[in-house]
Amino acid sequence: MAAVSPLASREKVAERLLDASAKHSFDPDTELDWDAPFEEGLWFWPPELCSLYDTPLWKHMSEEQRIELSRHEAASIASIGIWFEIILMQLLLRHSYDLDPTSGHVRYALTEIADECRHSKMFARLVTRLGTPVYRPRRIDHQLGRILKTVSTTPGSFTGTLLAEEILDWMQRLTFPDERIQPLVRGVTRIHVIEESRHIRYARGELTRQMRTAPRWEVHLTRVASAEAARVIARSLISPKVYASLGLDPAYAAELARTSPHRRDVMRQAAAGLMDFLDEIGLLRGPALPLWRASGLLG
């Protein structure tokens, strides 16, 4: 039997993903009840996933203060999620620019961009509904994102995509079935998990193909750039301004979160499957390995 060419294999995956998109896509504006009041006593994010969980500050908080922290952390993750997805949409457009626009691969890239547009609007509406500030990335990280979306290599683009998507996916898979969580947040995370599962498969398949054919210089550059992206993404999920909103010392609270054994374990668990995959395709090697460890995602 003749071997299937890489391009033919890529087209088959794209057609399956297009079919799944046609069957399992959602309009958050009509799918979710945005006007329902929040239920008293329910969390906005699983307490075990809150950045200060099991720290000295957490132990001195009342239940109401902890729930309020979860509200602001959910808003931070949604706000940063919009930033991630705007970068991702630009990376996908760059990837598609030189490819055959009639191919299934490009058709799926455009379908994914449409998904991400809906997700960004959904997250923005959630932040508005939560009644919190919009938590933006640090100025330096915002500028690093601008550089990434402009000059990233193709394998670097898909690595960055997976870093943003898979860490959030792991957390959201714990969130949407959790009956302690507000129904609106559960609904948002459910839609995101279902649709992001296709995006992750697409990115993993393309990154695997790219790493097989990329020149050596591009592989080395991707290893270093991706490790730096991992560090930026991991530290950006929860803005220090969240703590200030609750009347906490942001520098002290951020340091507690950064050094918390529980938080470090959560981040490593969130990235464990991805780290195994990146190691398998050759990204967790060479001089970039200390940078990967510094991100806190690699055990």
PDB file of C-alpha atoms in Angstrom:
ATOM      1  CA  MET A   1       0.000   0.000   0.000  1.00  0.00           C
ATOM      2  CA  ALA A   2       1.406   3.403  -0.969  1.00  0.00           C
ATOM      3  CA  ALA A   3       2.341   5.719   1.879  1.00  0.00           C
ATOM      4  CA  VAL A   4       0.095   8.715   2.397  1.00  0.00           C
ATOM      5  CA  SER A   5       1.948  11.979   1.688  1.00  0.00           C
ATOM      6  CA  PRO A   6       2.226  14.569   4.494  1.00  0.00           C
ATOM      7  CA  LEU A   7       0.041  17.003   2.529  1.00  0.00           C
ATOM      8  CA  ALA A   8      -2.621  14.368   1.892  1.00  0.00           C
ATOM      9  CA  SER A   9      -2.589  13.443   5.565  1.00  0.00           C
ATOM     10  CA  ARG A  10      -2.922  17.112   6.512  1.00  0.00           C
ATOM     11  CA  GLU A  11      -5.925  17.447   4.198  1.00  0.00           C
ATOM     12  CA  LYS A  12      -7.643  14.412   5.732  1.00  0.00           C
ATOM     13  CA  VAL A  13      -7.241  15.850   9.229  1.00  0.00           C
ATOM     14  CA  ALA A  14      -8.554  19.215   8.041  1.00  0.00           C
ATOM     15  CA  GLU A  15     -11.662  17.652   6.486  1.00  0.00           C
ATOM     16  CA  ARG A  16     -12.430  15.785   9.719  1.00  0.00           C
ATOM     17  CA  LEU A  17     -12.001  18.974  11.725  1.00  0.00           C
ATOM     18  CA  LEU A  18     -14.225  20.897   9.322  1.00  0.00           C
ATOM     19  CA  ASP A  19     -16.900  18.233   9.694  1.00  0.00           C
ATOM     20  CA  ALA A  20     -16.628  18.387  13.496  1.00  0.00           C
ATOM     21  CA  SER A  21     -16.854  22.195  13.361  1.00  0.00           C
ATOM     22  CA  ALA A  22     -20.062  21.985  11.340  1.00  0.00           C
ATOM     23  CA  LYS A  23     -21.609  19.665  13.938  1.00  0.00           C
ATOM     24  CA  HIS A  24     -20.265  21.116  17.181  1.00  0.00           C
ATOM     25  CA  SER A  25     -19.975  24.894  17.025  1.00  0.00           C
ATOM     26  CA  PHE A  26     -21.838  27.331  19.259  1.00  0.00           C
ATOM     27  CA  ASP A  27     -23.090  30.897  19.265  1.00  0.00           C
ATOM     28  CA  PRO A  28     -22.423  32.098  22.844  1.00  0.00           C
ATOM     29  CA  ASP A  29     -24.816  35.028  22.434  1.00  0.00           C
ATOM     30  CA  THR A  30     -27.786  32.673  22.111  1.00  0.00           C
ATOM     31  CA  GLU A  31     -26.392  29.563  23.822  1.00  0.00           C
ATOM     32  CA  LEU A  32     -25.824  31.181  27.240  1.00  0.00           C
ATOM     33  CA  ASP A  33     -28.175  33.009  29.605  1.00  0.00           C
ATOM     34  CA  TRP A  34     -26.298  36.267  30.066  1.00  0.00           C
ATOM     35  CA  ASP A  35     -29.067  37.898  32.098  1.00  0.00           C
ATOM     36  CA  ALA A  36     -29.437  35.269  34.824  1.00  0.00           C
ATOM     37  CA  PRO A  37     -28.319  36.600  38.221  1.00  0.00           C
ATOM     38  CA  PHE A  38     -25.264  35.053  39.832  1.00  0.00           C
ATOM     39  CA  GLU A  39     -26.063  32.526  42.554  1.00  0.00           C
ATOM     40  CA  GLU A  40     -25.000  33.499  46.061  1.00  0.00           C
ATOM     41  CA  GLY A  41     -22.293  31.286  47.530  1.00  0.00           C
ATOM     42  CA  LEU A  42     -21.096  29.840  44.235  1.00  0.00           C
ATOM     43  CA  TRP A  43     -17.532  30.280  42.999  1.00  0.00           C
ATOM     44  CA  PHE A  44     -16.441  31.887  39.750  1.00  0.00           C
ATOM     45  CA  TRP A  45     -13.379  29.648  39.418  1.00  0.00           C
ATOM     46  CA  PRO A  46     -12.504  26.417  41.258  1.00  0.00           C
ATOM     47  CA  PRO A  47     -10.896  27.397  44.571  1.00  0.00           C
ATOM     48  CA  GLU A  48      -8.092  24.870  44.088  1.00  0.00           C
ATOM     49  CA  LEU A  49      -7.141  26.688  40.860  1.00  0.00           C
ATOM     50  CA  CYS A  50      -7.042  30.128  42.490  1.00  0.00           C
ATOM     51  CA  SER A  51      -3.498  31.469  42.645  1.00  0.00           C
ATOM     52  CA  LEU A  52      -3.481  32.081  46.418  1.00  0.00           C
ATOM     53  CA  TYR A  53      -5.044  28.749  47.399  1.00  0.00           C
ATOM     54  CA  ASP A  54      -3.358  27.232  50.469  1.00  0.00           C
ATOM     55  CA  THR A  55      -1.108  30.274  51.019  1.00  0.00           C
ATOM     56  CA  PRO A  56      -1.008  32.226  54.317  1.00  0.00           C
ATOM     57  CA  LEU A  57      -3.192  34.927  52.729  1.00  0.00           C
ATOM     58  CA  TRP A  58      -5.793  32.358  51.664  1.00  0.00           C
ATOM     59  CA  LYS A  59      -5.938  30.903  55.172  1.00  0.00           C
ATOM     60  CA  HIS A  60      -6.784  34.318  56.614  1.00  0.00           C
ATOM     61  CA  MET A  61      -9.485  35.124  54.049  1.00  0.00           C
ATOM     62  CA  SER A  62     -13.182  34.657  54.729  1.00  0.00           C
ATOM     63  CA  GLU A  63     -15.231  32.501  52.360  1.00  0.00           C
ATOM     64  CA  GLU A  64     -16.701  35.662  50.822  1.00  0.00           C
ATOM     65  CA  GLN A  65     -13.221  37.097  50.189  1.00  0.00           C
ATOM     66  CA  ARG A  66     -12.078  33.858  48.575  1.00  0.00           C
ATOM     67  CA  ILE A  67     -15.106  33.826  46.266  1.00  0.00           C
ATOM     68  CA  GLU A  68     -14.443  37.458  45.373  1.00  0.00           C
ATOM     69  CA  LEU A  69     -10.836  36.518  44.519  1.00  0.00           C
ATOM     70  CA  SER A  70     -12.185  33.763  42.249  1.00  0.00           C
ATOM     71  CA  ARG A  71     -14.382  36.334  40.469  1.00  0.00           C
ATOM     72  CA  HIS A  72     -11.437  38.587  39.694  1.00  0.00           C
ATOM     73  CA  GLU A  73      -9.196  35.668  38.711  1.00  0.00           C
ATOM     74  CA  ALA A  74     -11.853  34.382  36.312  1.00  0.00           C
ATOM     75  CA  ALA A  75     -11.938  37.872  34.795  1.00  0.00           C
ATOM     76  CA  SER A  76      -8.150  37.981  34.536  1.00  0.00           C
ATOM     77  CA  ILE A  77      -8.032  34.642  32.743  1.00  0.00           C
ATOM     78  CA  ALA A  78     -10.804  35.737  30.359  1.00  0.00           C
ATOM     79  CA  SER A  79      -9.092  39.087  29.692  1.00  0.00           C
ATOM     80  CA  ILE A  80      -5.722  37.456  29.048  1.00  0.00           C
ATOM     81  CA  GLY A  81      -7.503  34.816  26.962  1.00  0.00           C
ATOM     82  CA  ILE A  82      -8.636  37.573  24.595  1.00  0.00           C
ATOM     83  CA  TRP A  83      -5.025  38.745  24.274  1.00  0.00           C
ATOM     84  CA  PHE A  84      -3.882  35.198  23.511  1.00  0.00           C
ATOM     85  CA  GLU A  85      -6.585  34.696  20.900  1.00  0.00           C
ATOM     86  CA  ILE A  86      -5.965  37.975  19.088  1.00  0.00           C
ATOM     87  CA  ILE A  87      -2.321  36.922  18.732  1.00  0.00           C
ATOM     88  CA  LEU A  88      -3.385  33.430  17.606  1.00  0.00           C
ATOM     89  CA  MET A  89      -5.725  34.803  14.936  1.00  0.00           C
ATOM     90  CA  GLN A  90      -2.898  36.863  13.456  1.00  0.00           C
ATOM     91  CA  LEU A  91      -0.530  33.868  13.534  1.00  0.00           C
ATOM     92  CA  LEU A  92      -3.089  31.722  11.712  1.00  0.00           C
ATOM     93  CA  LEU A  93      -3.554  34.399   9.051  1.00  0.00           C
ATOM     94  CA  ARG A  94       0.214  34.605   8.576  1.00  0.00           C
ATOM     95  CA  HIS A  95       0.387  30.816   8.300  1.00  0.00           C
ATOM     96  CA  SER A  96      -2.339  30.819   5.638  1.00  0.00           C
ATOM     97  CA  TYR A  97      -0.932  33.714   3.619  1.00  0.00           C
ATOM     98  CA  ASP A  98       1.286  31.650   1.285  1.00  0.00           C
ATOM     99  CA  LEU A  99      -0.865  28.493   1.163  1.00  0.00           C
ATOM    100  CA  ASP A 100      -3.548  27.341  -1.255  1.00  0.00           C
ATOM    101  CA  PRO A 101      -6.752  29.095  -0.110  1.00  0.00           C
ATOM    102  CA  THR A 102      -8.883  26.281  -1.534  1.00  0.00           C
ATOM    103  CA  SER A 103      -7.178  23.609   0.580  1.00  0.00           C
ATOM    104  CA  GLY A 104      -8.966  22.041   3.510  1.00  0.00           C
ATOM    105  CA  HIS A 105      -6.029  23.050   5.684  1.00  0.00           C
ATOM    106  CA  VAL A 106      -6.561  26.764   5.015  1.00  0.00           C
ATOM    107  CA  ARG A 107     -10.344  26.420   5.150  1.00  0.00           C
ATOM    108  CA  TYR A 108      -9.969  24.975   8.633  1.00  0.00           C
ATOM    109  CA  ALA A 109      -7.534  27.747   9.649  1.00  0.00           C
ATOM    110  CA  LEU A 110     -10.188  30.286   8.661  1.00  0.00           C
ATOM    111  CA  THR A 111     -12.833  28.281  10.534  1.00  0.00           C
ATOM    112  CA  GLU A 112     -10.651  28.344  13.624  1.00  0.00           C
ATOM    113  CA  ILE A 113     -10.214  32.110  13.288  1.00  0.00           C
ATOM    114  CA  ALA A 114     -14.007  32.415  13.237  1.00  0.00           C
ATOM    115  CA  ASP A 115     -14.145  30.283  16.406  1.00  0.00           C
ATOM    116  CA  GLU A 116     -11.577  32.511  18.080  1.00  0.00           C
ATOM    117  CA  CYS A 117     -13.513  35.644  17.137  1.00  0.00           C
ATOM    118  CA  ARG A 118     -16.563  34.224  18.916  1.00  0.00           C
ATOM    119  CA  HIS A 119     -14.444  33.171  21.908  1.00  0.00           C
ATOM    120  CA  SER A 120     -12.933  36.633  22.242  1.00  0.00           C
ATOM    121  CA  LYS A 121     -16.374  38.247  22.168  1.00  0.00           C
ATOM    122  CA  MET A 122     -17.624  35.648  24.668  1.00  0.00           C
ATOM    123  CA  PHE A 123     -14.752  36.343  27.067  1.00  0.00           C
ATOM    124  CA  ALA A 124     -15.264  40.094  26.720  1.00  0.00           C
ATOM    125  CA  ARG A 125     -18.945  39.714  27.524  1.00  0.00           C
ATOM    126  CA  LEU A 126     -18.068  37.543  30.535  1.00  0.00           C
ATOM    127  CA  VAL A 127     -15.674  40.172  31.897  1.00  0.00           C
ATOM    128  CA  THR A 128     -18.385  42.801  31.505  1.00  0.00           C
ATOM    129  CA  ARG A 129     -20.883  40.547  33.287  1.00  0.00           C
ATOM    130  CA  LEU A 130     -18.419  39.877  36.123  1.00  0.00           C
ATOM    131  CA  GLY A 131     -18.197  43.617  36.751  1.00  0.00           C
ATOM    132  CA  THR A 132     -14.418  43.678  37.204  1.00  0.00           C
ATOM    133  CA  PRO A 133     -11.648  45.699  35.564  1.00  0.00           C
ATOM    134  CA  VAL A 134     -10.234  44.425  32.277  1.00  0.00           C
ATOM    135  CA  TYR A 135      -6.936  42.866  33.327  1.00  0.00           C
ATOM    136  CA  ARG A 136      -4.340  43.478  30.629  1.00  0.00           C
ATOM    137  CA  PRO A 137      -0.878  41.931  30.334  1.00  0.00           C
ATOM    138  CA  ARG A 138       2.130  43.837  31.603  1.00  0.00           C
ATOM    139  CA  ARG A 139       3.396  46.480  29.210  1.00  0.00           C
ATOM    140  CA  ILE A 140       6.568  44.501  28.433  1.00  0.00           C
ATOM    141  CA  ASP A 141       4.557  41.328  27.776  1.00  0.00           C
ATOM    142  CA  HIS A 142       2.162  43.243  25.546  1.00  0.00           C
ATOM    143  CA  GLN A 143       5.126  44.392  23.474  1.00  0.00           C
ATOM    144  CA  LEU A 144       6.654  40.893  23.429  1.00  0.00           C
ATOM    145  CA  GLY A 145       3.334  39.646  22.058  1.00  0.00           C
ATOM    146  CA  ARG A 146       3.510  42.271  19.327  1.00  0.00           C
ATOM    147  CA  ILE A 147       6.961  40.987  18.342  1.00  0.00           C
ATOM    148  CA  LEU A 148       5.890  37.337  18.473  1.00  0.00           C
ATOM    149  CA  LYS A 149       2.907  37.765  16.175  1.00  0.00           C
ATOM    150  CA  THR A 150       5.075  39.666  13.692  1.00  0.00           C
ATOM    151  CA  VAL A 151       8.262  37.582  13.460  1.00  0.00           C
ATOM    152  CA  SER A 152       7.453  34.131  14.830  1.00  0.00           C
ATOM    153  CA  THR A 153       8.529  31.094  12.806  1.00  0.00           C
ATOM    154  CA  THR A 154       5.733  28.735  11.764  1.00  0.00           C
ATOM    155  CA  PRO A 155       6.652  26.037  14.329  1.00  0.00           C
ATOM    156  CA  GLY A 156       7.056  28.792  16.914  1.00  0.00           C
ATOM    157  CA  SER A 157       3.556  30.029  16.126  1.00  0.00           C
ATOM    158  CA  PHE A 158       2.002  26.624  16.705  1.00  0.00           C
ATOM    159  CA  THR A 159       4.032  26.041  19.867  1.00  0.00           C
ATOM    160  CA  GLY A 160       2.807  29.348  21.279  1.00  0.00           C
ATOM    161  CA  THR A 161      -0.732  28.424  20.287  1.00  0.00           C
ATOM    162  CA  LEU A 162      -0.526  25.150  22.189  1.00  0.00           C
ATOM    163  CA  LEU A 163       0.998  26.798  25.261  1.00  0.00           C
ATOM    164  CA  ALA A 164      -1.916  29.218  25.510  1.00  0.00           C
ATOM    165  CA  GLU A 165      -4.623  26.700  24.618  1.00  0.00           C
ATOM    166  CA  GLU A 166      -3.624  23.551  26.476  1.00  0.00           C
ATOM    167  CA  ILE A 167      -2.941  25.149  29.865  1.00  0.00           C
ATOM    168  CA  LEU A 168      -6.329  26.873  29.832  1.00  0.00           C
ATOM    169  CA  ASP A 169      -7.978  23.747  28.444  1.00  0.00           C
ATOM    170  CA  TRP A 170      -6.773  21.672  31.415  1.00  0.00           C
ATOM    171  CA  MET A 171      -8.148  24.226  33.879  1.00  0.00           C
ATOM    172  CA  GLN A 172     -11.438  24.627  32.067  1.00  0.00           C
ATOM    173  CA  ARG A 173     -12.002  20.873  31.905  1.00  0.00           C
ATOM    174  CA  LEU A 174     -12.032  20.976  35.696  1.00  0.00           C
ATOM    175  CA  THR A 175     -14.299  24.025  35.741  1.00  0.00           C
ATOM    176  CA  PHE A 176     -17.280  23.285  33.500  1.00  0.00           C
ATOM    177  CA  PRO A 177     -18.464  20.080  35.273  1.00  0.00           C
ATOM    178  CA  ASP A 178     -17.939  21.594  38.766  1.00  0.00           C
ATOM    179  CA  GLU A 179     -21.304  22.309  40.391  1.00  0.00           C
ATOM    180  CA  ARG A 180     -19.665  24.724  42.851  1.00  0.00           C
ATOM    181  CA  ILE A 181     -19.120  27.150  39.941  1.00  0.00           C
ATOM    182  CA  GLN A 182     -21.514  29.809  38.628  1.00  0.00           C
ATOM    183  CA  PRO A 183     -23.590  28.427  35.691  1.00  0.00           C
ATOM    184  CA  LEU A 184     -22.507  31.210  33.328  1.00  0.00           C
ATOM    185  CA  VAL A 185     -18.813  30.469  33.899  1.00  0.00           C
ATOM    186  CA  ARG A 186     -19.476  26.763  33.451  1.00  0.00           C
ATOM    187  CA  GLY A 187     -21.264  27.475  30.181  1.00  0.00           C
ATOM    188  CA  VAL A 188     -18.446  29.656  28.855  1.00  0.00           C
ATOM    189  CA  THR A 189     -15.783  27.079  29.729  1.00  0.00           C
ATOM    190  CA  ARG A 190     -17.825  24.221  28.248  1.00  0.00           C
ATOM    191  CA  ILE A 191     -18.103  25.960  24.870  1.00  0.00           C
ATOM    192  CA  HIS A 192     -14.422  26.826  24.935  1.00  0.00           C
ATOM    193  CA  VAL A 193     -13.314  23.266  25.779  1.00  0.00           C
ATOM    194  CA  ILE A 194     -15.419  21.681  23.019  1.00  0.00           C
ATOM    195  CA  GLU A 195     -14.216  24.046  20.315  1.00  0.00           C
ATOM    196  CA  GLU A 196     -10.605  24.272  21.505  1.00  0.00           C
ATOM    197  CA  SER A 197     -10.204  20.486  21.320  1.00  0.00           C
ATOM    198  CA  ARG A 198     -10.248  20.860  17.519  1.00  0.00           C
ATOM    199  CA  HIS A 199      -7.766  23.724  17.622  1.00  0.00           C
ATOM    200  CA  ILE A 200      -5.359  21.677  19.729  1.00  0.00           C
ATOM    201  CA  ARG A 201      -5.504  18.731  17.345  1.00  0.00           C
ATOM    202  CA  TYR A 202      -4.873  21.022  14.364  1.00  0.00           C
ATOM    203  CA  ALA A 203      -1.907  22.741  16.041  1.00  0.00           C
ATOM    204  CA  ARG A 204      -0.332  19.505  17.278  1.00  0.00           C
ATOM    205  CA  GLY A 205      -0.548  17.905  13.837  1.00  0.00           C
ATOM    206  CA  GLU A 206       0.905  20.906  12.047  1.00  0.00           C
ATOM    207  CA  LEU A 207       3.665  21.439  14.601  1.00  0.00           C
ATOM    208  CA  THR A 208       4.715  17.787  14.280  1.00  0.00           C
ATOM    209  CA  ARG A 209       4.945  18.162  10.499  1.00  0.00           C
ATOM    210  CA  GLN A 210       6.830  21.452  10.750  1.00  0.00           C
ATOM    211  CA  MET A 211       9.423  20.047  13.170  1.00  0.00           C
ATOM    212  CA  ARG A 212      10.186  17.184  10.778  1.00  0.00           C
ATOM    213  CA  THR A 213      11.086  19.539   7.926  1.00  0.00           C
ATOM    214  CA  ALA A 214      12.296  22.763   9.587  1.00  0.00           C
ATOM    215  CA  PRO A 215      15.957  23.693   9.048  1.00  0.00           C
ATOM    216  CA  ARG A 216      18.249  23.378  12.041  1.00  0.00           C
ATOM    217  CA  TRP A 217      18.419  27.152  12.671  1.00  0.00           C
ATOM    218  CA  GLU A 218      14.618  27.329  12.818  1.00  0.00           C
ATOM    219  CA  VAL A 219      14.431  24.441  15.284  1.00  0.00           C
ATOM    220  CA  HIS A 220      16.982  26.129  17.573  1.00  0.00           C
ATOM    221  CA  LEU A 221      15.195  29.474  17.342  1.00  0.00           C
ATOM    222  CA  THR A 222      11.833  27.840  18.027  1.00  0.00           C
ATOM    223  CA  ARG A 223      13.179  26.121  21.149  1.00  0.00           C
ATOM    224  CA  VAL A 224      14.382  29.397  22.657  1.00  0.00           C
ATOM    225  CA  ALA A 225      11.458  31.580  21.554  1.00  0.00           C
ATOM    226  CA  SER A 226       8.918  29.009  22.738  1.00  0.00           C
ATOM    227  CA  ALA A 227      10.557  28.742  26.149  1.00  0.00           C
ATOM    228  CA  GLU A 228      10.310  32.519  26.535  1.00  0.00           C
ATOM    229  CA  ALA A 229       6.676  32.404  25.375  1.00  0.00           C
ATOM    230  CA  ALA A 230       5.991  29.763  28.041  1.00  0.00           C
ATOM    231  CA  ARG A 231       7.408  32.034  30.734  1.00  0.00           C
ATOM    232  CA  VAL A 232       5.320  35.007  29.574  1.00  0.00           C
ATOM    233  CA  ILE A 233       2.107  33.001  29.263  1.00  0.00           C
ATOM    234  CA  ALA A 234       2.479  31.362  32.678  1.00  0.00           C
ATOM    235  CA  ARG A 235       3.067  34.654  34.486  1.00  0.00           C
ATOM    236  CA  SER A 236       0.326  36.524  32.611  1.00  0.00           C
ATOM    237  CA  LEU A 237      -2.693  34.417  33.557  1.00  0.00           C
ATOM    238  CA  ILE A 238      -3.313  36.230  36.827  1.00  0.00           C
ATOM    239  CA  SER A 239      -2.601  39.957  36.787  1.00  0.00           C
ATOM    240  CA  PRO A 240      -1.116  41.396  40.012  1.00  0.00           C
ATOM    241  CA  LYS A 241      -3.814  44.056  39.682  1.00  0.00           C
ATOM    242  CA  VAL A 242      -6.305  41.361  40.741  1.00  0.00           C
ATOM    243  CA  TYR A 243      -4.811  41.479  44.226  1.00  0.00           C
ATOM    244  CA  ALA A 244      -4.915  45.265  44.325  1.00  0.00           C
ATOM    245  CA  SER A 245      -8.627  45.120  43.451  1.00  0.00           C
ATOM    246  CA  LEU A 246      -9.167  43.106  46.625  1.00  0.00           C
ATOM    247  CA  GLY A 247      -7.156  45.520  48.782  1.00  0.00           C
ATOM    248  CA  LEU A 248      -4.132  43.205  48.993  1.00  0.00           C
ATOM    249  CA  ASP A 249      -0.510  44.197  48.520  1.00  0.00           C
ATOM    250  CA  PRO A 250      -0.029  43.143  44.873  1.00  0.00           C
ATOM    251  CA  ALA A 251       3.725  42.562  45.150  1.00  0.00           C
ATOM    252  CA  TYR A 252       3.385  40.453  48.304  1.00  0.00           C
ATOM    253  CA  ALA A 253       0.417  38.452  46.970  1.00  0.00           C
ATOM    254  CA  ALA A 254       2.095  37.839  43.599  1.00  0.00           C
ATOM    255  CA  GLU A 255       5.215  36.564  45.340  1.00  0.00           C
ATOM    256  CA  LEU A 256       3.128  34.239  47.512  1.00  0.00           C
ATOM    257  CA  ALA A 257       1.453  32.868  44.391  1.00  0.00           C
ATOM    258  CA  ARG A 258       4.768  32.501  42.552  1.00  0.00           C
ATOM    259  CA  THR A 259       6.396  30.530  45.356  1.00  0.00           C
ATOM    260  CA  SER A 260       3.316  28.554  46.438  1.00  0.00           C
ATOM    261  CA  PRO A 261       3.997  24.790  46.210  1.00  0.00           C
ATOM    262  CA  HIS A 262       0.332  24.198  45.422  1.00  0.00           C
ATOM    263  CA  ARG A 263       0.246  26.787  42.638  1.00  0.00           C
ATOM    264  CA  ARG A 264       3.466  25.465  41.140  1.00  0.00           C
ATOM    265  CA  ASP A 265       2.015  21.963  41.157  1.00  0.00           C
ATOM    266  CA  VAL A 266      -1.192  23.198  39.468  1.00  0.00           C
ATOM    267  CA  MET A 267       0.783  24.858  36.677  1.00  0.00           C
ATOM    268  CA  ARG A 268       2.944  21.776  36.132  1.00  0.00           C
ATOM    269  CA  GLN A 269      -0.136  19.545  36.008  1.00  0.00           C
ATOM    270  CA  ALA A 270      -1.840  21.919  33.565  1.00  0.00           C
ATOM    271  CA  ALA A 271       1.144  21.693  31.210  1.00  0.00           C
ATOM    272  CA  ALA A 272       2.177  18.055  31.785  1.00  0.00           C
ATOM    273  CA  GLY A 273       0.559  16.553  28.688  1.00  0.00           C
ATOM    274  CA  LEU A 274       1.852  19.378  26.509  1.00  0.00           C
ATOM    275  CA  MET A 275       5.381  19.102  27.916  1.00  0.00           C
ATOM    276  CA  ASP A 276       5.413  15.382  27.087  1.00  0.00           C
ATOM    277  CA  PHE A 277       4.362  16.178  23.517  1.00  0.00           C
ATOM    278  CA  LEU A 278       6.916  18.981  23.084  1.00  0.00           C
ATOM    279  CA  ASP A 279       9.653  16.735  24.431  1.00  0.00           C
ATOM    280  CA  GLU A 280       8.638  13.975  22.011  1.00  0.00           C
ATOM    281  CA  ILE A 281       8.984  16.267  18.972  1.00  0.00           C
ATOM    282  CA  GLY A 282      12.330  17.669  20.126  1.00  0.00           C
ATOM    283  CA  LEU A 283      11.565  21.101  21.552  1.00  0.00           C
ATOM    284  CA  LEU A 284      12.661  20.579  25.178  1.00  0.00           C
ATOM    285  CA  ARG A 285      16.349  20.292  24.419  1.00  0.00           C
ATOM    286  CA  GLY A 286      19.597  22.213  24.302  1.00  0.00           C
ATOM    287  CA  PRO A 287      20.293  25.676  25.782  1.00  0.00           C
ATOM    288  CA  ALA A 288      16.548  26.440  25.996  1.00  0.00           C
ATOM    289  CA  LEU A 289      15.933  23.746  28.630  1.00  0.00           C
ATOM    290  CA  PRO A 290      16.763  26.024  31.621  1.00  0.00           C
ATOM    291  CA  LEU A 291      14.335  28.593  30.190  1.00  0.00           C
ATOM    292  CA  TRP A 292      11.613  25.968  30.031  1.00  0.00           C
ATOM    293  CA  ARG A 293      12.269  25.078  33.674  1.00  0.00           C
ATOM    294  CA  ALA A 294      12.187  28.770  34.612  1.00  0.00           C
ATOM    295  CA  SER A 295       8.659  29.010  33.193  1.00  0.00           C
ATOM    296  CA  GLY A 296       7.435  26.777  36.008  1.00  0.00           C
ATOM    297  CA  LEU A 297       5.666  24.473  33.541  1.00  0.00           C
ATOM    298  CA  LEU A 298       8.300  21.767  33.353  1.00  0.00           C
ATOM    299  CA  GLY A 299       8.638  19.380  36.271  1.00  0.00           C
TER     300      GLY A 299
END
